[in-house]
Amino acid sequence: MKQVLIAVCAVTLLMAGCSRKSKQPALLQATATGTAIVESSGGKQIGYAGMPLDQPVVVQVNDASGNGIAGAAVCFSGPSGVSFTPASGLTDSSGQVTSAVALGQQAGRYKIMASTRDASGKTIELNLDEIVLGYQQTVGAQLNAQYCVRCHDPESTPQRVSNMDNLSVKPHPFTEGDTLNKMSDADLVAIISHGGPALNKSPEMPPWGYTLSKSDIAALVSYIRAVADPPYEAGGLVYAQK
Amino acid sequence: MRNKLHALWRTFFGDSARAFGSASVILLLLLAIAPAKNHFSQWRHYQKQYLHLIRGRADAVTLERHFQGGIQQIWMPEQQVTDRCTTCHLGLKEASLADVSSVAFREHPVIPHKLTEFGCTTCHRGQGAATTVEEAHSATEQWEQPLLPAKYIEAGCGQCHLENQTGTPFLNQGRQLISNSGCTHCHTIKQADGTYIMPDDDPPSLKHIADKTTRDWVYAWIKDPQAYASTATMPNYHFSDDDARDVSAFILAQSTPLQPPLQPPLQPLKADAKAAADPAAGTTLYGQSFCASCHAMQNAAGMMVGGNVGPELTGIGTKAKPEWLQDWVANPNHYDPATMMPHYRFDAQQVATLTGFLESKTEPDFVANVHLDGATPQQIEHGKRLVVENGCASCHEINGIKKPENFAPELSRIGSKPLNQLIFVEGVEHTLPGYVAGKVRNPRAFGPSLKMPQFKFTPQQIDAVTTALLALTDRAQSQPPTMRIASVQQTKYQPAGNAGQLMRDLRCLTCHMIDGHGGDMAPDLTWEGTAVQHEWLTQFLKNPETLRPALIRRMPKFNLTDAEINTLADYMMTVYQTPEFDRDSLPVSQFGTAQVEQGRQLFYSKFACQSCHIADYKTDKGYIGPALAGTGKRFNAAWVYRWLKDPQALRPGTIEPNQHMTDDEARSLTAFLMSLKSGGAQEAMKK
């Protein structure tokens, strides 16, 4: 009996959830419709399980000539465990809606979606990826910030000036999946442990195998895999809406 | 109806044979309830699902061999662990199940511990012995500790790891925030290793506050500290206008004049001289003195530039009186003997220039709307009562008020606090993490009469502080000490003699670590006497050159006299030596030109040192590490050699990679580096 009750509850809840989701944009009373929805900022962030992302997600609804339009209804959704504040909204005068996002409790890649309706009522969608790091990848992220980022990231901040311009061979940022995804785990471990010459590359890539432990280097590899863009195929779980 | 019932009765219990048969069937059914309950239990359901899942996979045979049916248990009585979680979580150890979408069956993410080492509930909490989803994960009346939400999971690590770990950024950040926000001025936190989390925010003494600032400023500050400086760590007490009036009245009234008293400004700095003085001179001196290493200031573009060791200076001209600023810049020891600020030996002209520069950094809006009449004795009396009630003396020295003991509840075991001892309010989740986070976020929401003030934390900082607090559990305190990794505590090291006095006056330990005591902003000096040459050290103290072109934090110039410099250099060269080797054990005279040349090859080709270091300003650009163009004048060869062989042995944690050089390689490289004798960066840039 209890089980039946639970099942009934679950089904009702599910239905309630679905219907709420689909009704939301309508509830908002859009005063305008656009023809496209684009990302302004907030995609591809690296976050931590269950925590809000550093930056909110900002999306923009455009008209046919690519200008933002005010008053279009935007609805955010994602796999279970992802929350948006607010979950829907009307675009402001510059055509944008901003939402703070907290990702789920598990490490992996989260596919989130922002949608709006065009004049004919058809839904137009924008998909964004966000990344949650697990323990090992967090270790990798910390080690990267300490040992690698100044050579591998072209961007400078006042606290951390990039050294990339000073190198005669340019290393790749770890997000560059096009290059790094082609390297096997063993190759990554080899070049990180023994330096560029291990793969017939430049000695400007130093060897870290006598400074970092094996598990540190494994952590760096798992971090590199987690942040790759395009994603590394075996790069862990992907959470998307069912 | 009645007839029908009667017929039914007759069918089953009409005669003794029928009655016996029916009763037996009922009895059998009753007896079957317990096994059936077992058979249909939730965990069996999970085990069936798991078997179904693995049978569809390529490595089904291996997975099935690993599978064990029935209730599973990790039992470690000495650690109070009885965890049956693995009854349902069947794939935790199966690497090939890393991609399974159901959390129940997925491999556990990689962590540095074996699952059987600590069990599950040690980190995740929850009810280990339970075998239903509900009881294991959620709070029940008998079991208050539900599963810890993932965002606080580092609290699990913090029970044993009292030192910072690479893999626990939030825990580290939370502990740091607890220190930096001064939480432990009021709350005691005794860690499991017997050490205390000490406050690290250095709130100023208020004994002579009237010499430093005005009542208007104090009033506006206690109303909203962050309105004056967004980086201020002082929390907001939400004083009403009247209460702020009375507190400011008392604070000014208790102030006594400094002895010897402040001198009037040397020059009429305020009005006409400010315009007359060269405004660029102040900016230049502020820059040259590297004030920004410790103090932040908003620049013209609205960006905050500078460190957070000292207070933000964006509105210092509104806060500090000119005569106080002049006195402070000349020698901060006069006003506050315990300050972290060094005594720069500025001459009178420099003092006037800097004072004028700082006076010009005003935020007039901050006090524009403050209109206070003279304080009445009643107001002062009421202000005193408020100061006592709010525990202001927990942080600040105040004349006539003792520092209160145990002003706020001890938090050493807050991570295991029973819920029935907590008072919840609406909007706060009825769990321990919910309570702790709620208190950190908005303490006054728990009652307007509560004393805990409002801190300015971002949502992420709230989670970090909550994580650090949740690590303070009964389990952490009661564990066998062998499981604990103790926190790193600073020593009480102080340099001795005349040099020691000088070093204290210059506050060397604010930035440098020596023998385990000091700051981490500048290099550790414990073995500096082995590393460098006497002549170089003397020159450096006279005129600190730029060793790292890309750094904003630099060694300031203290305007030391020759005698002071000699005292310092002699002391450091004699005392700060490693016992491991002798600094003169590798005479440079050994090196021939061939070896130097070989070293040059190694530097530029095999080890590509130029990617991080500059050996020659004309060709090299790398600036992660210090410039090495003057190595031959700066270092001793023995130190360079040892460094090349194993950098982490000389400076633990340095990011210089150990290149695993042979002795010959290290010797040749040392020969090359010791042959580099050009001047510092500025000198080289000029060429």
Short mmCIF file of N, CA, C and O in Angstrom, two decimals, chain A residues 137-191:
data_model
loop_
_atom_site.label_atom_id
_atom_site.label_comp_id
_atom_site.label_asym_id
_atom_site.label_seq_id
_atom_site.Cartn_x
_atom_site.Cartn_y
_atom_site.Cartn_z
N GLN A 137 39.70 16.30 -9.66
CA GLN A 137 39.84 17.42 -10.58
C GLN A 137 40.07 18.73 -9.84
O GLN A 137 40.74 19.62 -10.34
N THR A 138 39.52 18.82 -8.63
CA THR A 138 39.78 20.01 -7.82
C THR A 138 41.26 20.09 -7.46
O THR A 138 41.88 21.15 -7.54
N VAL A 139 41.82 18.95 -7.08
CA VAL A 139 43.26 18.92 -6.81
C VAL A 139 44.01 19.38 -8.05
O VAL A 139 44.92 20.22 -7.98
N GLY A 140 43.60 18.84 -9.22
CA GLY A 140 44.24 19.23 -10.47
C GLY A 140 44.13 20.73 -10.72
O GLY A 140 45.09 21.38 -11.12
N ALA A 141 42.93 21.27 -10.45
CA ALA A 141 42.72 22.70 -10.68
C ALA A 141 43.66 23.53 -9.79
O ALA A 141 44.23 24.54 -10.22
N GLN A 142 43.82 23.09 -8.55
CA GLN A 142 44.69 23.83 -7.62
C GLN A 142 46.15 23.75 -8.06
O GLN A 142 46.87 24.74 -8.03
N LEU A 143 46.57 22.55 -8.47
CA LEU A 143 47.95 22.38 -8.91
C LEU A 143 48.20 23.20 -10.18
O LEU A 143 49.24 23.84 -10.34
N ASN A 144 47.22 23.19 -11.07
CA ASN A 144 47.32 23.97 -12.29
C ASN A 144 47.53 25.45 -11.95
O ASN A 144 48.42 26.10 -12.49
N ALA A 145 46.74 25.96 -11.01
CA ALA A 145 46.86 27.37 -10.65
C ALA A 145 48.24 27.67 -10.07
O ALA A 145 48.78 28.76 -10.23
N GLN A 146 48.81 26.69 -9.40
CA GLN A 146 50.09 26.91 -8.74
C GLN A 146 51.27 26.76 -9.72
O GLN A 146 52.19 27.57 -9.72
N TYR A 147 51.23 25.70 -10.54
CA TYR A 147 52.42 25.34 -11.31
C TYR A 147 52.33 25.62 -12.80
O TYR A 147 53.35 25.81 -13.44
N CYS A 148 51.16 25.57 -13.38
CA CYS A 148 51.09 25.50 -14.83
C CYS A 148 50.50 26.75 -15.49
O CYS A 148 50.90 27.11 -16.59
N VAL A 149 49.57 27.40 -14.83
CA VAL A 149 48.70 28.34 -15.52
C VAL A 149 49.47 29.52 -16.13
O VAL A 149 49.12 30.01 -17.19
N ARG A 150 50.57 29.92 -15.51
CA ARG A 150 51.27 31.11 -16.00
C ARG A 150 51.85 30.88 -17.39
O ARG A 150 52.03 31.82 -18.16
N CYS A 151 52.20 29.65 -17.72
CA CYS A 151 52.67 29.36 -19.08
C CYS A 151 51.52 28.96 -19.99
O CYS A 151 51.54 29.25 -21.18
N HIS A 152 50.53 28.27 -19.44
CA HIS A 152 49.52 27.66 -20.30
C HIS A 152 48.30 28.53 -20.54
O HIS A 152 47.42 28.16 -21.31
N ASP A 153 48.18 29.64 -19.83
CA ASP A 153 47.02 30.50 -20.03
C ASP A 153 47.51 31.86 -20.51
O ASP A 153 48.31 32.50 -19.83
N PRO A 154 47.05 32.29 -21.68
CA PRO A 154 47.55 33.56 -22.20
C PRO A 154 47.03 34.77 -21.42
O PRO A 154 47.54 35.87 -21.56
N GLU A 155 46.00 34.58 -20.60
CA GLU A 155 45.41 35.74 -19.93
C GLU A 155 46.19 36.16 -18.69
O GLU A 155 46.62 35.33 -17.90
N SER A 156 46.34 37.47 -18.53
CA SER A 156 47.06 38.00 -17.38
C SER A 156 46.11 38.72 -16.43
O SER A 156 45.12 39.30 -16.85
N THR A 157 46.40 38.66 -15.13
CA THR A 157 45.73 39.49 -14.15
C THR A 157 46.86 40.22 -13.40
O THR A 157 48.01 39.80 -13.49
N PRO A 158 46.52 41.28 -12.64
CA PRO A 158 47.59 41.98 -11.91
C PRO A 158 48.36 41.03 -10.99
O PRO A 158 49.56 41.16 -10.80
N GLN A 159 47.67 40.06 -10.39
CA GLN A 159 48.34 39.14 -9.48
C GLN A 159 49.11 38.05 -10.23
O GLN A 159 50.01 37.45 -9.67
N ARG A 160 48.72 37.79 -11.46
CA ARG A 160 49.29 36.65 -12.14
C ARG A 160 49.52 37.01 -13.61
O ARG A 160 48.62 36.92 -14.43
N VAL A 161 50.72 37.46 -13.89
CA VAL A 161 51.02 37.88 -15.25
C VAL A 161 51.37 36.65 -16.07
O VAL A 161 52.17 35.82 -15.65
N SER A 162 50.77 36.54 -17.25
CA SER A 162 51.03 35.36 -18.08
C SER A 162 52.45 35.39 -18.62
O SER A 162 52.98 36.43 -18.99
N ASN A 163 53.06 34.23 -18.66
CA ASN A 163 54.43 34.08 -19.15
C ASN A 163 54.42 33.54 -20.58
O ASN A 163 55.46 33.32 -21.17
N MET A 164 53.22 33.35 -21.15
CA MET A 164 53.16 32.66 -22.44
C MET A 164 53.93 33.39 -23.53
O MET A 164 54.63 32.77 -24.32
N ASP A 165 53.81 34.73 -23.53
CA ASP A 165 54.49 35.50 -24.57
C ASP A 165 56.00 35.35 -24.52
O ASP A 165 56.69 35.67 -25.48
N ASN A 166 56.52 34.93 -23.37
CA ASN A 166 57.97 34.83 -23.24
C ASN A 166 58.52 33.50 -23.73
O ASN A 166 59.71 33.27 -23.69
N LEU A 167 57.63 32.62 -24.16
CA LEU A 167 58.08 31.29 -24.60
C LEU A 167 58.19 31.26 -26.11
O LEU A 167 57.40 31.89 -26.81
N SER A 168 59.19 30.53 -26.60
CA SER A 168 59.35 30.50 -28.05
C SER A 168 58.39 29.49 -28.68
O SER A 168 58.00 29.62 -29.82
N VAL A 169 58.01 28.47 -27.93
CA VAL A 169 56.96 27.55 -28.39
C VAL A 169 55.75 27.80 -27.51
O VAL A 169 55.86 27.83 -26.30
N LYS A 170 54.60 28.01 -28.12
CA LYS A 170 53.42 28.36 -27.32
C LYS A 170 52.69 27.11 -26.83
O LYS A 170 52.24 26.31 -27.65
N PRO A 171 52.56 26.96 -25.54
CA PRO A 171 51.77 25.83 -25.03
C PRO A 171 50.28 26.07 -25.28
O PRO A 171 49.89 27.17 -25.64
N HIS A 172 49.48 25.04 -25.09
CA HIS A 172 48.04 25.19 -25.28
C HIS A 172 47.34 25.38 -23.95
O HIS A 172 47.67 24.71 -22.98
N PRO A 173 46.35 26.27 -23.91
CA PRO A 173 45.49 26.32 -22.72
C PRO A 173 44.81 24.95 -22.57
O PRO A 173 44.49 24.31 -23.58
N PHE A 174 44.60 24.51 -21.34
CA PHE A 174 44.07 23.16 -21.13
C PHE A 174 42.64 22.99 -21.61
O PHE A 174 42.13 21.89 -21.72
N THR A 175 41.97 24.11 -21.90
CA THR A 175 40.61 23.99 -22.43
C THR A 175 40.62 23.63 -23.91
O THR A 175 39.58 23.30 -24.46
N GLU A 176 41.79 23.70 -24.56
CA GLU A 176 41.81 23.45 -26.00
C GLU A 176 41.70 21.96 -26.33
O GLU A 176 42.68 21.27 -26.61
N GLY A 177 40.46 21.50 -26.28
CA GLY A 177 40.20 20.09 -26.51
C GLY A 177 40.69 19.59 -27.86
O GLY A 177 41.11 18.45 -28.00
N ASP A 178 40.62 20.47 -28.87
CA ASP A 178 41.01 20.04 -30.22
C ASP A 178 42.42 19.43 -30.22
O ASP A 178 42.69 18.49 -30.94
N THR A 179 43.31 19.99 -29.41
CA THR A 179 44.67 19.46 -29.34
C THR A 179 44.79 18.40 -28.25
O THR A 179 45.30 17.30 -28.48
N LEU A 180 44.32 18.74 -27.07
CA LEU A 180 44.60 17.87 -25.92
C LEU A 180 43.81 16.56 -25.96
O LEU A 180 44.26 15.54 -25.48
N ASN A 181 42.60 16.59 -26.56
CA ASN A 181 41.82 15.36 -26.63
C ASN A 181 42.50 14.29 -27.47
O ASN A 181 42.24 13.10 -27.32
N LYS A 182 43.39 14.75 -28.38
CA LYS A 182 44.05 13.78 -29.24
C LYS A 182 45.19 13.07 -28.52
O LYS A 182 45.71 12.07 -29.00
N MET A 183 45.61 13.62 -27.39
CA MET A 183 46.70 13.00 -26.63
C MET A 183 46.12 11.94 -25.70
O MET A 183 45.11 12.19 -25.04
N SER A 184 46.77 10.78 -25.62
CA SER A 184 46.28 9.75 -24.71
C SER A 184 46.64 10.12 -23.28
O SER A 184 47.50 10.97 -23.05
N ASP A 185 46.00 9.45 -22.32
CA ASP A 185 46.34 9.68 -20.91
C ASP A 185 47.83 9.42 -20.68
O ASP A 185 48.50 10.16 -19.97
N ALA A 186 48.33 8.35 -21.31
CA ALA A 186 49.73 7.99 -21.11
C ALA A 186 50.65 9.09 -21.63
O ALA A 186 51.66 9.42 -21.01
N ASP A 187 50.29 9.68 -22.78
CA ASP A 187 51.10 10.77 -23.32
C ASP A 187 51.09 11.98 -22.39
O ASP A 187 52.10 12.63 -22.18
N LEU A 188 49.91 12.28 -21.87
CA LEU A 188 49.82 13.42 -20.96
C LEU A 188 50.70 13.18 -19.73
O LEU A 188 51.46 14.05 -19.31
N VAL A 189 50.58 11.99 -19.16
CA VAL A 189 51.40 11.67 -17.99
C VAL A 189 52.87 11.78 -18.35
O VAL A 189 53.68 12.34 -17.59
N ALA A 190 53.24 11.31 -19.55
CA ALA A 190 54.65 11.33 -19.96
C ALA A 190 55.17 12.76 -20.07
O ALA A 190 56.22 13.10 -19.53
N ILE A 191 54.42 13.62 -20.75
CA ILE A 191 54.95 14.98 -20.96
C ILE A 191 54.93 15.77 -19.66
O ILE A 191 55.84 16.57 -19.39
#
